[in-house]
PDB file of C-alpha atoms in Angstrom:
ATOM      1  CA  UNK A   1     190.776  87.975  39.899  1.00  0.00           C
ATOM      2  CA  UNK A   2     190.205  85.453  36.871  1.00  0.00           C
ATOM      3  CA  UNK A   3     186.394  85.477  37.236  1.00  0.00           C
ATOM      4  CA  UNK A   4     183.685  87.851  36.255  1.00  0.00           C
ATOM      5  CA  UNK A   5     180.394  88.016  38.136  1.00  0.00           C
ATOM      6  CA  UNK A   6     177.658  86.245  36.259  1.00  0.00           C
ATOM      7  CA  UNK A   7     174.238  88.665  37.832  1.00  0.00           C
ATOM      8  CA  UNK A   8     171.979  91.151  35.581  1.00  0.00           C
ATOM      9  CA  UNK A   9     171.673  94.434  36.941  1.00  0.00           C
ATOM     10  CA  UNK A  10     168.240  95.388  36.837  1.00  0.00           C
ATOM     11  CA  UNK A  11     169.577  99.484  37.466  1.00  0.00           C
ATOM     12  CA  UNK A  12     171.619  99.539  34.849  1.00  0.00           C
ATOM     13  CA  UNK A  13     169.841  96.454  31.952  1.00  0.00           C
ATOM     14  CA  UNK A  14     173.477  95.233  31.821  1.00  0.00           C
ATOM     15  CA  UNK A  15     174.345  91.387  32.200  1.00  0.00           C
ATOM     16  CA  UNK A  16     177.788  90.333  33.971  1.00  0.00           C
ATOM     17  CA  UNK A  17     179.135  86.666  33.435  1.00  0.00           C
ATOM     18  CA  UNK A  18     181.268  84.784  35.666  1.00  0.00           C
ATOM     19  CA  UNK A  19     183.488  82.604  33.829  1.00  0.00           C
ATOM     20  CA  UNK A  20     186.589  81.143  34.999  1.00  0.00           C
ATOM     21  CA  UNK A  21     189.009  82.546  31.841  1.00  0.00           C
ATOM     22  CA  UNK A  22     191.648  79.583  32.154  1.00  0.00           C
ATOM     23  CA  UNK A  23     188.182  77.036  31.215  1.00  0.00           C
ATOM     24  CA  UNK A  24     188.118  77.339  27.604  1.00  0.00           C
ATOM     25  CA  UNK A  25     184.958  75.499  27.292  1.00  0.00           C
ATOM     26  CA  UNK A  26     183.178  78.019  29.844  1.00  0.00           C
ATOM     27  CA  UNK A  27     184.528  80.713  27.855  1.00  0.00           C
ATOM     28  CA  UNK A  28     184.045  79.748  24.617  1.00  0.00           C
ATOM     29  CA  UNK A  29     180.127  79.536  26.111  1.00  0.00           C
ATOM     30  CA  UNK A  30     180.214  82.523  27.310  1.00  0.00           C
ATOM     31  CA  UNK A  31     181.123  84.519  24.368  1.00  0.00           C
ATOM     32  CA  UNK A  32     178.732  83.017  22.838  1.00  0.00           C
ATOM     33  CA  UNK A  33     175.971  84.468  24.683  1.00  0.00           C
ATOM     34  CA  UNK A  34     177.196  87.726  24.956  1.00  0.00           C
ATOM     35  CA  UNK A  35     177.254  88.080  20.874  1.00  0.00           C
ATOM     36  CA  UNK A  36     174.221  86.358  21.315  1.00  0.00           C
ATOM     37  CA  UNK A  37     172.243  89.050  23.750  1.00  0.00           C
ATOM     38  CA  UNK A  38     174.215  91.683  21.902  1.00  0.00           C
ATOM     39  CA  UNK A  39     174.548  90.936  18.178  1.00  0.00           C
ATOM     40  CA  UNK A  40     178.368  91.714  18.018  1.00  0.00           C
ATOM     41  CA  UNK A  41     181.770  91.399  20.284  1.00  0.00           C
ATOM     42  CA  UNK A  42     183.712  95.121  19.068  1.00  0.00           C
ATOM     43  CA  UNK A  43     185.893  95.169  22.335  1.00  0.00           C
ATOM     44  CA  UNK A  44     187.611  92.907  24.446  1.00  0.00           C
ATOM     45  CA  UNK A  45     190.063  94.129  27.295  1.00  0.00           C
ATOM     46  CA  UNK A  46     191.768  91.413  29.460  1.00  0.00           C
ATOM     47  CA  UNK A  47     192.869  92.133  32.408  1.00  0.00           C
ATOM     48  CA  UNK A  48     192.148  89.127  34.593  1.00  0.00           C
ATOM     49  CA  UNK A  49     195.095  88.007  36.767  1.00  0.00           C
ATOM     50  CA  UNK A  50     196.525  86.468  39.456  1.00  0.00           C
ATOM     51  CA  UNK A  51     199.596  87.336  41.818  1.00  0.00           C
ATOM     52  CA  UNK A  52     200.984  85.130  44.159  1.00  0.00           C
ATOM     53  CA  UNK A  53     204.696  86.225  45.406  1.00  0.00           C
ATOM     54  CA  UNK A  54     206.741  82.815  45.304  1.00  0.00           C
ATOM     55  CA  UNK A  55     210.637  82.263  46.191  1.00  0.00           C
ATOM     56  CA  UNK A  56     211.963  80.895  42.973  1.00  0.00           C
ATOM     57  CA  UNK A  57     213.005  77.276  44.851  1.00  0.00           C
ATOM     58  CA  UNK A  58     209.735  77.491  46.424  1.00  0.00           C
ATOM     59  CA  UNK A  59     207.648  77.783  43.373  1.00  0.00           C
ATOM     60  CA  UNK A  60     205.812  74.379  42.623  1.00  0.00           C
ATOM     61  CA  UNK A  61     204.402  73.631  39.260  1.00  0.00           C
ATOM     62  CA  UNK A  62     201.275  74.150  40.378  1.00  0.00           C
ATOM     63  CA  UNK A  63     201.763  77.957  41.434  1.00  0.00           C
ATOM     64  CA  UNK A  64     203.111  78.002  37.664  1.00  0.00           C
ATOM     65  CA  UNK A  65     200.969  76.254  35.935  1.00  0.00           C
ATOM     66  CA  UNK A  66     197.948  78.357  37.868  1.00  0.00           C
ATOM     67  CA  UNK A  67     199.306  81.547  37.260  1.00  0.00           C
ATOM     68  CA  UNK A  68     200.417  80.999  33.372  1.00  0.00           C
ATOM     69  CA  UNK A  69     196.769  79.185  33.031  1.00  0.00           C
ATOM     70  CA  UNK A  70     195.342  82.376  34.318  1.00  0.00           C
ATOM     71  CA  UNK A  71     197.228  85.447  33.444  1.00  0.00           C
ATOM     72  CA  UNK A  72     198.580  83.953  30.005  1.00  0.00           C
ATOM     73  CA  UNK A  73     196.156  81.369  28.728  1.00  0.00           C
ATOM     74  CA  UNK A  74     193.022  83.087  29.378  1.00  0.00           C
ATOM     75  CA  UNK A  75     193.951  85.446  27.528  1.00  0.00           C
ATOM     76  CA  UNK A  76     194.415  83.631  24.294  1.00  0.00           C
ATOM     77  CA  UNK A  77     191.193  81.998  25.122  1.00  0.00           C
ATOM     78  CA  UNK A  78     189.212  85.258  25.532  1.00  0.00           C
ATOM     79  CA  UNK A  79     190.815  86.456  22.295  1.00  0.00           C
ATOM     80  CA  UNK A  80     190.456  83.564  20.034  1.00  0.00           C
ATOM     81  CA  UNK A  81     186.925  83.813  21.596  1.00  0.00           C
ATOM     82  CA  UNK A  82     186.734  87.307  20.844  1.00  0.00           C
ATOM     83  CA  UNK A  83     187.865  86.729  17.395  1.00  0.00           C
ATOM     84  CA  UNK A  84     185.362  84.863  16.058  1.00  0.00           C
ATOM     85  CA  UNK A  85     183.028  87.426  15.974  1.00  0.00           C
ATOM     86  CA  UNK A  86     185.256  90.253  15.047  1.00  0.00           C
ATOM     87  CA  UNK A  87     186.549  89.046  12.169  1.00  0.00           C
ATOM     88  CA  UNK A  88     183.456  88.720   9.797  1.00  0.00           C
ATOM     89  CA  UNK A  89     182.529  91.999  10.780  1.00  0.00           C
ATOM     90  CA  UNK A  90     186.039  93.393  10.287  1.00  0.00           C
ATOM     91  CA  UNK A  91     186.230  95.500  13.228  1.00  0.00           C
ATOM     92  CA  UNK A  92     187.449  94.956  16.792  1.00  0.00           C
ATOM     93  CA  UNK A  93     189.523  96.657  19.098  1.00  0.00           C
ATOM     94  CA  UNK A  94     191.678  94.521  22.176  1.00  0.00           C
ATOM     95  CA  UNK A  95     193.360  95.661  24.750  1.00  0.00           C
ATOM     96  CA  UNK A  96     195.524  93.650  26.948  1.00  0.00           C
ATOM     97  CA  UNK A  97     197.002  94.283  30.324  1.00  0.00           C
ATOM     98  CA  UNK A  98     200.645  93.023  31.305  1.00  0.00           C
ATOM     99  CA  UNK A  99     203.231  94.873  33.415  1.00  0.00           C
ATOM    100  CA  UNK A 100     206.444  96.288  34.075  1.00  0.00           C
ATOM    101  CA  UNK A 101     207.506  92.784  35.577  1.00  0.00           C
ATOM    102  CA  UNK A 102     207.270  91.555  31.858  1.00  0.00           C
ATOM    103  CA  UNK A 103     210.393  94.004  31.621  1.00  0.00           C
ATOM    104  CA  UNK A 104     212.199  94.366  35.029  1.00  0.00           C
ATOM    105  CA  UNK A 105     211.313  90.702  36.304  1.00  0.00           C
ATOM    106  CA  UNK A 106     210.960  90.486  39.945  1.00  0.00           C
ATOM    107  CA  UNK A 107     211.916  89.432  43.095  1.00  0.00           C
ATOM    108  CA  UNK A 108     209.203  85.937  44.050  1.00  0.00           C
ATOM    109  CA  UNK A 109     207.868  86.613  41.241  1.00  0.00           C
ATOM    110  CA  UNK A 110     209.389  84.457  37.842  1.00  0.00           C
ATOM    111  CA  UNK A 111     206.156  82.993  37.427  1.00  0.00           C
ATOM    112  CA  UNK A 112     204.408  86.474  37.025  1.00  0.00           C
ATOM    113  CA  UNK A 113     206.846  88.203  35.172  1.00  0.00           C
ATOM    114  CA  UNK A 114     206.826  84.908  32.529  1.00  0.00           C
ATOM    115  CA  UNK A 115     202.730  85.277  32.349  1.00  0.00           C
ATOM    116  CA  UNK A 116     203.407  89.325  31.943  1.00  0.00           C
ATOM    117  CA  UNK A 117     205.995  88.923  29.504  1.00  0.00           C
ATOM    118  CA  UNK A 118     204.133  86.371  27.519  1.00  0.00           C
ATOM    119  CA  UNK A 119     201.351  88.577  26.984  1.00  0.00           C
ATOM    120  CA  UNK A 120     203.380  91.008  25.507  1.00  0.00           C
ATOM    121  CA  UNK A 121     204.164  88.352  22.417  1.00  0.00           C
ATOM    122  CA  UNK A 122     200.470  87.369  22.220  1.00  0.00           C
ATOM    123  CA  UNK A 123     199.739  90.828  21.776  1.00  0.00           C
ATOM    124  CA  UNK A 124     202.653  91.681  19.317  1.00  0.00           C
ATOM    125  CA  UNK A 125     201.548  88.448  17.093  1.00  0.00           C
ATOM    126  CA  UNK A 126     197.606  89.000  17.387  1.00  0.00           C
ATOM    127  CA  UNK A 127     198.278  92.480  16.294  1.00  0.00           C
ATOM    128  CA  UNK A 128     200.354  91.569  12.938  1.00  0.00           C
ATOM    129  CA  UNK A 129     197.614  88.967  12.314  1.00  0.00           C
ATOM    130  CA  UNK A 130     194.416  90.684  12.564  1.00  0.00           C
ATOM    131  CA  UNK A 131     195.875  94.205  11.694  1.00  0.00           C
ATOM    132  CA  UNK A 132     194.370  93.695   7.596  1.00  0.00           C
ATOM    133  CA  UNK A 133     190.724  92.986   8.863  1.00  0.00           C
ATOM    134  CA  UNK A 134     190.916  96.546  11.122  1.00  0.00           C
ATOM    135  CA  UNK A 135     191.095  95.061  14.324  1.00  0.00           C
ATOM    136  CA  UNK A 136     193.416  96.508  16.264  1.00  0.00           C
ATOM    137  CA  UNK A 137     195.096  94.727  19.367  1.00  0.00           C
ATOM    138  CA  UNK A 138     197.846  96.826  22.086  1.00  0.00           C
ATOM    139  CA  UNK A 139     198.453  96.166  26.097  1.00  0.00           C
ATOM    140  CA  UNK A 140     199.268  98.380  28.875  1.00  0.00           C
ATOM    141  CA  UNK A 141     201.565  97.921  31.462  1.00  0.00           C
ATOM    142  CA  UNK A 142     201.093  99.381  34.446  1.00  0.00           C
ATOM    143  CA  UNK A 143     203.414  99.980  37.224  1.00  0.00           C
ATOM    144  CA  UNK A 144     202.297  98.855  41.263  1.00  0.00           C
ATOM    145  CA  UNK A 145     198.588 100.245  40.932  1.00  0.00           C
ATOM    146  CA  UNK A 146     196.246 100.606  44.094  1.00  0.00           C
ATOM    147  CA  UNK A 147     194.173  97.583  43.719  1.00  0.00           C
ATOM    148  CA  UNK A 148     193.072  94.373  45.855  1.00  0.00           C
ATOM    149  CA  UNK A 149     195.634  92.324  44.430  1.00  0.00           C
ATOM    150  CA  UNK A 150     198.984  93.713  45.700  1.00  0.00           C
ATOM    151  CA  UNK A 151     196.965  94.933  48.732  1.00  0.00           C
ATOM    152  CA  UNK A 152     196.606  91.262  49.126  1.00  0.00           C
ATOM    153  CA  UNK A 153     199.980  90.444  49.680  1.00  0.00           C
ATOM    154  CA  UNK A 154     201.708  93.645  50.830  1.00  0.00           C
ATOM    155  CA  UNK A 155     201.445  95.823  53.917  1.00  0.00           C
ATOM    156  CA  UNK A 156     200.488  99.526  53.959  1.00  0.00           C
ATOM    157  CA  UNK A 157     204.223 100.287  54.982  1.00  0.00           C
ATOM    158  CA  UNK A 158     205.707  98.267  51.733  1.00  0.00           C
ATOM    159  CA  UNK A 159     202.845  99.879  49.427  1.00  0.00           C
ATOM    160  CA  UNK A 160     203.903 103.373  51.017  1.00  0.00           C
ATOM    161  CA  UNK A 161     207.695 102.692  50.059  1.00  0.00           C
ATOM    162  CA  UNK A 162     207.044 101.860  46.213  1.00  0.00           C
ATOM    163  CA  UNK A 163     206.076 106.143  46.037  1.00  0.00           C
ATOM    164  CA  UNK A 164     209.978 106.886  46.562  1.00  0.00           C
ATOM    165  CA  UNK A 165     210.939 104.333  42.930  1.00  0.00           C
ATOM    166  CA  UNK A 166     208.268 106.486  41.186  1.00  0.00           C
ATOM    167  CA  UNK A 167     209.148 110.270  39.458  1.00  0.00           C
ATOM    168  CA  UNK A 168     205.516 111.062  39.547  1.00  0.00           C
ATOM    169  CA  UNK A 169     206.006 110.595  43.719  1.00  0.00           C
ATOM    170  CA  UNK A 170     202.462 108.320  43.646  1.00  0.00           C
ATOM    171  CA  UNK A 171     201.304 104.876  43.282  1.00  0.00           C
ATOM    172  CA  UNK A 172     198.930 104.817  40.000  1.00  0.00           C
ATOM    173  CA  UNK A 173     195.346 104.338  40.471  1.00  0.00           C
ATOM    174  CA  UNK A 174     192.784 102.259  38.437  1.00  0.00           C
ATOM    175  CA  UNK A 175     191.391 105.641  36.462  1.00  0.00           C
ATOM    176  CA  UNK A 176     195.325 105.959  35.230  1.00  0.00           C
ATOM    177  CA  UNK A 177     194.872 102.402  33.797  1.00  0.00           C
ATOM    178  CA  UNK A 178     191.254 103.019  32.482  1.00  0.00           C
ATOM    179  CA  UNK A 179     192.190 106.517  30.722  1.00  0.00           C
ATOM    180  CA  UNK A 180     194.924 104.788  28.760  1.00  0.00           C
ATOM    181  CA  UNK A 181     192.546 101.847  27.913  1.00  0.00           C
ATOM    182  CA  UNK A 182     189.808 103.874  27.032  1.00  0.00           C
ATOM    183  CA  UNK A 183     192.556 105.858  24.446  1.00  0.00           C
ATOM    184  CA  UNK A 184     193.518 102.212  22.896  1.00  0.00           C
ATOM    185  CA  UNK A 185     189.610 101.545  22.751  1.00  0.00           C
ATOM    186  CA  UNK A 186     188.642 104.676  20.745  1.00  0.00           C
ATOM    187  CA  UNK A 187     189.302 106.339  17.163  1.00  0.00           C
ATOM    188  CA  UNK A 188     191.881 108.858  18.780  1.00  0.00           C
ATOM    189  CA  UNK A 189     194.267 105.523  19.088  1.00  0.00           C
ATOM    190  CA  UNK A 190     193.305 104.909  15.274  1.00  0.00           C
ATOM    191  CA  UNK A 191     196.847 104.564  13.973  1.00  0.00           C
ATOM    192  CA  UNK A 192     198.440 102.648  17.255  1.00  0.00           C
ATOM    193  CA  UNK A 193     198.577  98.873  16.783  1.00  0.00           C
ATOM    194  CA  UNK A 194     200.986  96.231  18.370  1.00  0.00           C
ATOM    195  CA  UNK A 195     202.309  98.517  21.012  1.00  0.00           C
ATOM    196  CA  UNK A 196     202.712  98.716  24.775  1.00  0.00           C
ATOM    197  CA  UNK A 197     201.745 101.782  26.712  1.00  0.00           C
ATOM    198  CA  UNK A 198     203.416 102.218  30.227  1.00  0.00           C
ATOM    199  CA  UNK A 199     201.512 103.956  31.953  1.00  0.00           C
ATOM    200  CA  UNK A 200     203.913 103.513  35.111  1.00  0.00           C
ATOM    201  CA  UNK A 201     204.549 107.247  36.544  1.00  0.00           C
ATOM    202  CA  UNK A 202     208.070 107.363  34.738  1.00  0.00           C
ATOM    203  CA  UNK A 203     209.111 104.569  36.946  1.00  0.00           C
ATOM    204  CA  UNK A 204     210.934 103.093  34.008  1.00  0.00           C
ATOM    205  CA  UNK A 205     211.706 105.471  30.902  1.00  0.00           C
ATOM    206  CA  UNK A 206     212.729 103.168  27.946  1.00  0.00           C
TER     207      UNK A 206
END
């Protein structure tokens, strides 16, 4: 998904924006009002995306362009964003999700594994950059993880089959994902910057 849900919570005193990432505008706005409600922006984590399986000679330019616009350019949008307000107060901590299709590529899927893969050099770049002013900026990459989005587009039977590729013997679940961002997020992950963490069941071990 490449929207968050614009709604305050009156249980929990916590506001939610929707904001479509690839409008840099709306984002730009919106980060605005979150530093403004909450005096400071210390952590970003990006993990809006989009995933829609494409034979290569039946990939238009508009199933790239969405999918780059979305899993690649909102992310440098939320970041520069993010950046503004980290930087004076020299602290700030991003985390970034790509995948193993940045690495392996896959089948109907160039234009994901290009918007994966590019992440990994924002990352690697933003890291170098903002390293002297203590922010520190690292992705993740998981492996097929039990969410709506591959659910989406493949059956129980297909999802069942990716167990037998994995050492670990089971599809990774969002708290596998959140435990290694929450890591990245805290002082334990003090002296990691500019690297990837695969958190991926062994599925690929280099």
């Amino acid at each position: 998904m490449h929207v968050l849900d614009l709604k305050t919570s009156q249980a929990s005193g916590r506001t939610f924006h929707t904001v479509d990432v690839a409008d840099e505008s709306a984002v730009d706005t919106t980060f605005d009002a979150i530093n403004n409600a909450a005096g400071s922006i210390d952590y970003l984590v990006c993990c809006a995306g989009v995933y829609c399986p494409r034979p290569f000679l039946e990939l238009s330019s508009e199933d790239w362009r969405r999918t780059l616009q979305i899993n690649l350019t909102g992310y440098f949008l939320c970041c520069r964003a993010a950046l503004r307000f980290m930087r004076p107060r020299k602290f700030g901590r991003i985390v970034m999700f790509s995948s193993m299709a940045a690495r392996t590529g896959g089948v109907n899927a160039a234009h994901y594994a290009a918007s994966k893969g590019g992440i990994l050099g924002l990352a690697r770049s933003l890291a170098l950059e903002s390293a002297a002013e203590n922010i520190r900026v690292n992705t993740i990459s998981p492996v097929i993880t039990d969410t709506p989005m591959p659910r989406a587009v493949l059956s129980d039977e297909i999802m069942e089959s990716r167990k037998s590729r994995i050492p670990l013997g089971r599809i990774g679940d969002v708290k596998d994902m959140t435990e290694a961002c929450m890591f990245l997020l805290s002082d334990d992950s003090s002296y990691v910057l500019g690297q990837d963490i695969r958190v991926n069941g062994g599925s690929t071990l280099w």
